[in-house]
Short mmCIF file of C-alpha atoms in Angstrom, two decimals:
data_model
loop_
_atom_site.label_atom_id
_atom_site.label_comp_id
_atom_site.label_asym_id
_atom_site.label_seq_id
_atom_site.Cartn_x
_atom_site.Cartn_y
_atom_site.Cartn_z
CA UNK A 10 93.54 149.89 140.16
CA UNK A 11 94.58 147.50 137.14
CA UNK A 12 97.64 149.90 136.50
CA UNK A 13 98.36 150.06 140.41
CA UNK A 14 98.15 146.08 140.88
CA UNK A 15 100.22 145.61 137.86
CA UNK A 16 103.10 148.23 138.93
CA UNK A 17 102.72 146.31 142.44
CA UNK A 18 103.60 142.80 140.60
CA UNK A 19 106.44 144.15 138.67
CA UNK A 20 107.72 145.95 141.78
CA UNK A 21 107.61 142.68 143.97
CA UNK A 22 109.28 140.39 141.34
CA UNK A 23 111.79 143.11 140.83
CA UNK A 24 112.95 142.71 144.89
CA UNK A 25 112.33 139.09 144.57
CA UNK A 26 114.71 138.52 141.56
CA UNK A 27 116.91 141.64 141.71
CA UNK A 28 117.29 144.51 139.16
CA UNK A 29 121.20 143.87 137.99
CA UNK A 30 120.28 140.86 136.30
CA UNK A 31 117.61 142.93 134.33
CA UNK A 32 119.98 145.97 133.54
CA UNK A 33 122.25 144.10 131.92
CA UNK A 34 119.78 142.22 129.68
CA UNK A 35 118.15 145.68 128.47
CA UNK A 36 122.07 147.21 127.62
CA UNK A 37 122.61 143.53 125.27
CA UNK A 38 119.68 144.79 122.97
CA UNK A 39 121.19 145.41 119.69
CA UNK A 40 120.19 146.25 116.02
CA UNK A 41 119.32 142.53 114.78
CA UNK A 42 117.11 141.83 118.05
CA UNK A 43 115.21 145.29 116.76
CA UNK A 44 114.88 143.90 113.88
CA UNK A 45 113.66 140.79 115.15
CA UNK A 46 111.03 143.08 117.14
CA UNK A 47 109.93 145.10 114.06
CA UNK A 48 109.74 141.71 111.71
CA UNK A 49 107.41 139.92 114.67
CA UNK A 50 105.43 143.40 114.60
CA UNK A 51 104.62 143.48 110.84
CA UNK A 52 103.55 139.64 110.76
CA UNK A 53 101.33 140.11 114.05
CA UNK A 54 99.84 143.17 112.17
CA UNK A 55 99.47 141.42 109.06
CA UNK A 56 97.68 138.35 110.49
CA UNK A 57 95.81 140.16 112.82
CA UNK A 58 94.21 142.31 109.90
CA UNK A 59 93.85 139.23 107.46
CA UNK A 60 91.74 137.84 110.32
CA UNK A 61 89.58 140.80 110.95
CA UNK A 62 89.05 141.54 107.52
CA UNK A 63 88.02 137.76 107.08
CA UNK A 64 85.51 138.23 110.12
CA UNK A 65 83.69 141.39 108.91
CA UNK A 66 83.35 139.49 105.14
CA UNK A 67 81.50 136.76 107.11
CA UNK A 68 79.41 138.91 109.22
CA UNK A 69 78.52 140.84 105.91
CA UNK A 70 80.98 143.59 105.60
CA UNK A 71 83.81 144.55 103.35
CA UNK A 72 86.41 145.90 105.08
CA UNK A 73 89.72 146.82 102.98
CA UNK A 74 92.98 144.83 104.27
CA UNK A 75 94.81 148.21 103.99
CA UNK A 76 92.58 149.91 106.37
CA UNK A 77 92.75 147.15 108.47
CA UNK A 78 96.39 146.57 109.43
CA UNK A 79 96.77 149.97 109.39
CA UNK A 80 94.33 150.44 112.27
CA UNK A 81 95.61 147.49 113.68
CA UNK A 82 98.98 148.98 114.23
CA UNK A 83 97.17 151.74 115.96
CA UNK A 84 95.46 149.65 118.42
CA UNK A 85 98.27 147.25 119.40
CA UNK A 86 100.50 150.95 119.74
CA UNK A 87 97.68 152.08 121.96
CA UNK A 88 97.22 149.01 123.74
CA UNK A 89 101.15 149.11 124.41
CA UNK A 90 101.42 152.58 126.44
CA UNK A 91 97.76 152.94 128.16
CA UNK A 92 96.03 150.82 130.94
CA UNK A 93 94.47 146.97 130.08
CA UNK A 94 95.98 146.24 127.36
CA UNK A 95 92.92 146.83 125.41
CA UNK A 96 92.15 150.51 124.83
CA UNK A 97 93.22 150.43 121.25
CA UNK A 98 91.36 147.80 120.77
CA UNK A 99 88.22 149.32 122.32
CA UNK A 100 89.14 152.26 119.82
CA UNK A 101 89.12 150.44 116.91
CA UNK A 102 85.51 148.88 117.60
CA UNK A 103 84.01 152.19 118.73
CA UNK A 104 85.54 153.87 115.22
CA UNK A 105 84.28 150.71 113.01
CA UNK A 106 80.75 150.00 114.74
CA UNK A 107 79.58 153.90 114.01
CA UNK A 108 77.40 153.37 111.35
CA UNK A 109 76.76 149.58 111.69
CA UNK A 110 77.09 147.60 115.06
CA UNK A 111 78.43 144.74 113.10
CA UNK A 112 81.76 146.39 112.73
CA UNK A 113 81.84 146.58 116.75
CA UNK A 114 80.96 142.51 116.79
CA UNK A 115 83.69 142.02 114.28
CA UNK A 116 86.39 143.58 116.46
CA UNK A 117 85.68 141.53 119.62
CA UNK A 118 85.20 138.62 117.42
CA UNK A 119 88.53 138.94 115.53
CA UNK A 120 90.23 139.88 119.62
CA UNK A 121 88.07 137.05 121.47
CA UNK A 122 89.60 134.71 118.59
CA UNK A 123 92.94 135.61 118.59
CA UNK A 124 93.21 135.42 122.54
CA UNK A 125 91.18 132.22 122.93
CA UNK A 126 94.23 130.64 120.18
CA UNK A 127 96.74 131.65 122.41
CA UNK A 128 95.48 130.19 125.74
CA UNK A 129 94.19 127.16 124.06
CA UNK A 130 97.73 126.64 122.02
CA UNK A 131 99.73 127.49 125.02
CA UNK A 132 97.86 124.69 127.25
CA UNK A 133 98.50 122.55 124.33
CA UNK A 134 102.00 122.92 125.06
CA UNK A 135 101.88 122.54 128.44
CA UNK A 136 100.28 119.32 128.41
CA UNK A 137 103.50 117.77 128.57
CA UNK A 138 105.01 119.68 131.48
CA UNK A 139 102.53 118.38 133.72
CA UNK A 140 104.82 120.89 137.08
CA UNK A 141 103.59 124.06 134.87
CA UNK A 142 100.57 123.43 133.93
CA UNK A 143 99.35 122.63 137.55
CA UNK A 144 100.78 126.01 138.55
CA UNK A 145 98.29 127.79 136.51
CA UNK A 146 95.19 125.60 136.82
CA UNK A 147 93.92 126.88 140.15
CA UNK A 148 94.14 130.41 138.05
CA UNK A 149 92.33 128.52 135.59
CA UNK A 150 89.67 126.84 137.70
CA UNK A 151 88.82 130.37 139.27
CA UNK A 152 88.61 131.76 135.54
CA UNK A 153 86.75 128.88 134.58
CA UNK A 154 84.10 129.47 137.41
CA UNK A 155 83.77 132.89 136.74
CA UNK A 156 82.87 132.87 133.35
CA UNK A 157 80.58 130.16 134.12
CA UNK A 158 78.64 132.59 136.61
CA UNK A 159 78.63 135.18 134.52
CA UNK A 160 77.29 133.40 131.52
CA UNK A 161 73.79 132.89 134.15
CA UNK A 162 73.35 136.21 134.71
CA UNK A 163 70.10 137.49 132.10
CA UNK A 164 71.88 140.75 131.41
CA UNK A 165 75.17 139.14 130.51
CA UNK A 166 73.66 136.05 128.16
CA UNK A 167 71.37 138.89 126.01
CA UNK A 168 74.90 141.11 125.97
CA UNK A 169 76.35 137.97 124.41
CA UNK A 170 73.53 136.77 122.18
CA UNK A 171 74.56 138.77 119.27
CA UNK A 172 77.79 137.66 119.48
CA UNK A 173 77.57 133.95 119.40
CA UNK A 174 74.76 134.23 116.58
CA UNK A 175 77.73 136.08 114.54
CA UNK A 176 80.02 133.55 115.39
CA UNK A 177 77.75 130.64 113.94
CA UNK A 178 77.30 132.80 110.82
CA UNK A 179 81.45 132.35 110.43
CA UNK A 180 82.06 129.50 108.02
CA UNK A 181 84.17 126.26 108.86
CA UNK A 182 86.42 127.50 106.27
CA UNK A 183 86.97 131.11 107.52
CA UNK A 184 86.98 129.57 111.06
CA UNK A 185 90.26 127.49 110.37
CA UNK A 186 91.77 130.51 108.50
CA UNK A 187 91.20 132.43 111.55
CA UNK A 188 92.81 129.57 113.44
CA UNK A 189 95.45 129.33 111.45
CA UNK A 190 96.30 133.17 111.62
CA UNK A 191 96.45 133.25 114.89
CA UNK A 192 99.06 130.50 115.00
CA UNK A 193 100.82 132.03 112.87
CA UNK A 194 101.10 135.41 114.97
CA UNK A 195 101.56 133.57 118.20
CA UNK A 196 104.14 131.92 116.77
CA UNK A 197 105.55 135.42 115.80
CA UNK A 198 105.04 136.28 119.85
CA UNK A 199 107.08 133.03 120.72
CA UNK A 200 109.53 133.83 118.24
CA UNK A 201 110.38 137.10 119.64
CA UNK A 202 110.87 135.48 123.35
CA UNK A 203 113.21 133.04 122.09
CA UNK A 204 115.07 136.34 120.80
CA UNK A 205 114.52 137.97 123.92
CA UNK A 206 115.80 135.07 126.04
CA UNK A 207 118.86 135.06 124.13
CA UNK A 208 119.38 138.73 124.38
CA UNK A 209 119.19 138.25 127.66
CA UNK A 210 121.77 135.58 128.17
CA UNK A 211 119.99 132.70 128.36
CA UNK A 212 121.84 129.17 126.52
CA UNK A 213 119.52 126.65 126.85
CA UNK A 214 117.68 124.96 124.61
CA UNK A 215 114.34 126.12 122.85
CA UNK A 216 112.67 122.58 123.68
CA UNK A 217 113.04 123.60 127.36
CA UNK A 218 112.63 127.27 126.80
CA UNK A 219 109.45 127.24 125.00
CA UNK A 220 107.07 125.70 127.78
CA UNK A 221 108.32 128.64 129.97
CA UNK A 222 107.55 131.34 127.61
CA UNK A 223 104.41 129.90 126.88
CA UNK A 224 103.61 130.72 130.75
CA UNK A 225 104.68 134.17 130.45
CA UNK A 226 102.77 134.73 127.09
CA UNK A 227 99.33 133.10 128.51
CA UNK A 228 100.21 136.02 131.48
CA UNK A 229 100.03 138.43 129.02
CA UNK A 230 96.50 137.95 128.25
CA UNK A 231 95.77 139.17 132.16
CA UNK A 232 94.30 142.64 131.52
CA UNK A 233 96.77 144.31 134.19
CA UNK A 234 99.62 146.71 134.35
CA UNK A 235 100.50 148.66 131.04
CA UNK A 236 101.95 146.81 128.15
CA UNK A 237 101.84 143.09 130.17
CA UNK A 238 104.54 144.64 132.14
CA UNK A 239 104.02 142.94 135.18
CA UNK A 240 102.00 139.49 134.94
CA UNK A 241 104.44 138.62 132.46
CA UNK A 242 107.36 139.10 134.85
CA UNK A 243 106.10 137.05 137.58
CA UNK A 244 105.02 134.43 135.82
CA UNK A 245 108.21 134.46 133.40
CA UNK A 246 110.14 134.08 137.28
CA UNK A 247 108.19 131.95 138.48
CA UNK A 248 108.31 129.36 135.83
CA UNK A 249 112.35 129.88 134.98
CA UNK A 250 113.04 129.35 138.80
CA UNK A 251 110.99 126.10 138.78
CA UNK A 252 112.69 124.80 136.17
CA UNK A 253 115.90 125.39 137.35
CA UNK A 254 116.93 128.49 135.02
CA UNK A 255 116.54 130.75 137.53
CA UNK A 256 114.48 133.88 138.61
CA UNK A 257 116.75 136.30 137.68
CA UNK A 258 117.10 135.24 134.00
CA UNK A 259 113.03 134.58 133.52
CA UNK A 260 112.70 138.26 134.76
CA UNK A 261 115.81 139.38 132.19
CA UNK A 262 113.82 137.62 129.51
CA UNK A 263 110.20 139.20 130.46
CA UNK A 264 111.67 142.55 130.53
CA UNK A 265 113.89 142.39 127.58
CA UNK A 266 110.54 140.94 125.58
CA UNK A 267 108.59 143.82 126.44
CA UNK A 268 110.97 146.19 125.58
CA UNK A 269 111.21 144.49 122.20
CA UNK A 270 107.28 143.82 121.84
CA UNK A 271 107.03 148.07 122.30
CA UNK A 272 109.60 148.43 119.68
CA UNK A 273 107.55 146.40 117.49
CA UNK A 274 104.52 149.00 118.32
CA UNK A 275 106.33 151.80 116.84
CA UNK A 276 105.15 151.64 113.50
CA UNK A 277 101.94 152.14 115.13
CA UNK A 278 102.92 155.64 116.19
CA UNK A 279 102.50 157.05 112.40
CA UNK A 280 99.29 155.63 112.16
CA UNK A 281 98.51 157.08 114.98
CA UNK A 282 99.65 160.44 114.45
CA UNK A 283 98.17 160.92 110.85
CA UNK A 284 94.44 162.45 110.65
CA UNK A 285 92.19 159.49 111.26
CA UNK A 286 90.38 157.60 107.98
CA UNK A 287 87.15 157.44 108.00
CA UNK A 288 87.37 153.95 106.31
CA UNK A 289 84.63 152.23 108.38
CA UNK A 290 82.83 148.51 107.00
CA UNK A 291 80.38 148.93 104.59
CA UNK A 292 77.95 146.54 103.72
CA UNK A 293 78.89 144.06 100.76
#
């Protein structure tokens, strides 16, 4: 249904905003916007395995960096081509939390993390474009409420327990790295949707740009469609035709950043295809 509602979104934008517009963006991708997608790829893999390994060391494990952004690459590849957006992720914590369920913790703590950075950064950001932030707050104030119910329910709070007892066990000082990592690859994601904006045609400025791809990368975090495909389209509409830029070109942009963001999976496809290691946290 996820996959369905997702294809349904993309569909929709795609009569709203027209598909010339986004035919023409795909045929302007060229080498250096590859390598643009492949550079963003290797920092997001590097910072997202610096921050997992720093996790596991401060829930007790020792978990080599190697091993780490290796099978990161193989979750965000996975995460890239099936349903959710978090299979590979899912993967990962099933493969490390075998023999101890700390290695499971450490993989939703190191994916909670990164995601709660990116929301929490991008509303930073938004804070001064009052229009676009009040487009996503009754979205917000439904998420908000949610969670909230969910967090009263006794099965849900024990299912959480040993989660928030390993997060107080993180240090201050391994929190802020982990902060600061996660900056540092969402600033990799923005990056890569200034390149894909340009790609795409779009002149103006990054100071007005980067509040609207800020919308379409908080979309992203929606678990729908395959690859963000979808969400990140209507929202990167959306938010381009309210500021004036048009629907056509946010849609351009969202598509040509996917397309980029799977390149920048691919070298996720060796790890993937080589006999799986059997590398798994063990205790320090």
């Amino acid at each position: 249904m996820k996959v369905l509602l997702g294809a349904v979104v993309l569909v929709a934008v795609l009569v709203w905003a027209g598909t010339d517009a986004v035919l023409t963006g795909l045929a302007a991708i060229d080498a250096p916007a590859v390598l643009a997608a492949l550079a963003v790829g290797l920092l997001g893999a590097l910072c997202a395995g610096a921050r997992w390994c720093l996790v596991a060391r401060g829930l007790g494990l020792r978990l080599p960096f190697g091993t780490a952004v290796a099978d990161t690459y193989r979750a965000v590849a996975l995460n890239s081509v099936l349903p959710a957006g978090v299979l590979g992720d899912v993967h990962r914590a099933v493969a490390h939390g075998r023999t101890d369920a700390r290695g499971l913790r450490a993989v939703v703590l190191e994916r909670t993390a990164g995601q709660a950075v990116v929301v929490v950064a991008g509303l930073l950001v938004l804070l001064g474009h009052p229009a676009l932030l009040g487009g996503l707050l009754p979205g917000l104030g439904v998420g908000a409420v949610l969670l909230l119910v969910a967090s009263r329910i006794p099965r849900v709070r024990s299912l959480l327990a040993p989660f928030l007892a390993d997060a107080r066990r993180l240090t201050r000082r391994t929190a802020l790295a982990v902060v600061a990592l996660s900056l540092a690859a969402t600033a990799g994601y923005l990056v890569l949707f200034v390149v894909a904006a340009r790609t795409a045609g779009v002149t103006a400025p990054v100071g007005e740009l980067l509040p609207l791809l800020v919308v379409a990368l908080l979309a992203m975090v929606l678990p729908l469609g395959v690859g963000g495909f979808g969400p990140r389209e209507a929202a990167g509409s959306v938010a381009f035709a309210a500021a004036g830029l048009g629907a056509a070109q946010g849609l351009t942009t969202a598509v040509v950043y996917g397309v980029l963001a799977t390149i920048a999976c691919l070298p996720g496809l060796a790890v993937l295809l080589r006999p799986a290691a059997r590398a798994e946290p063990v205790p320090c």
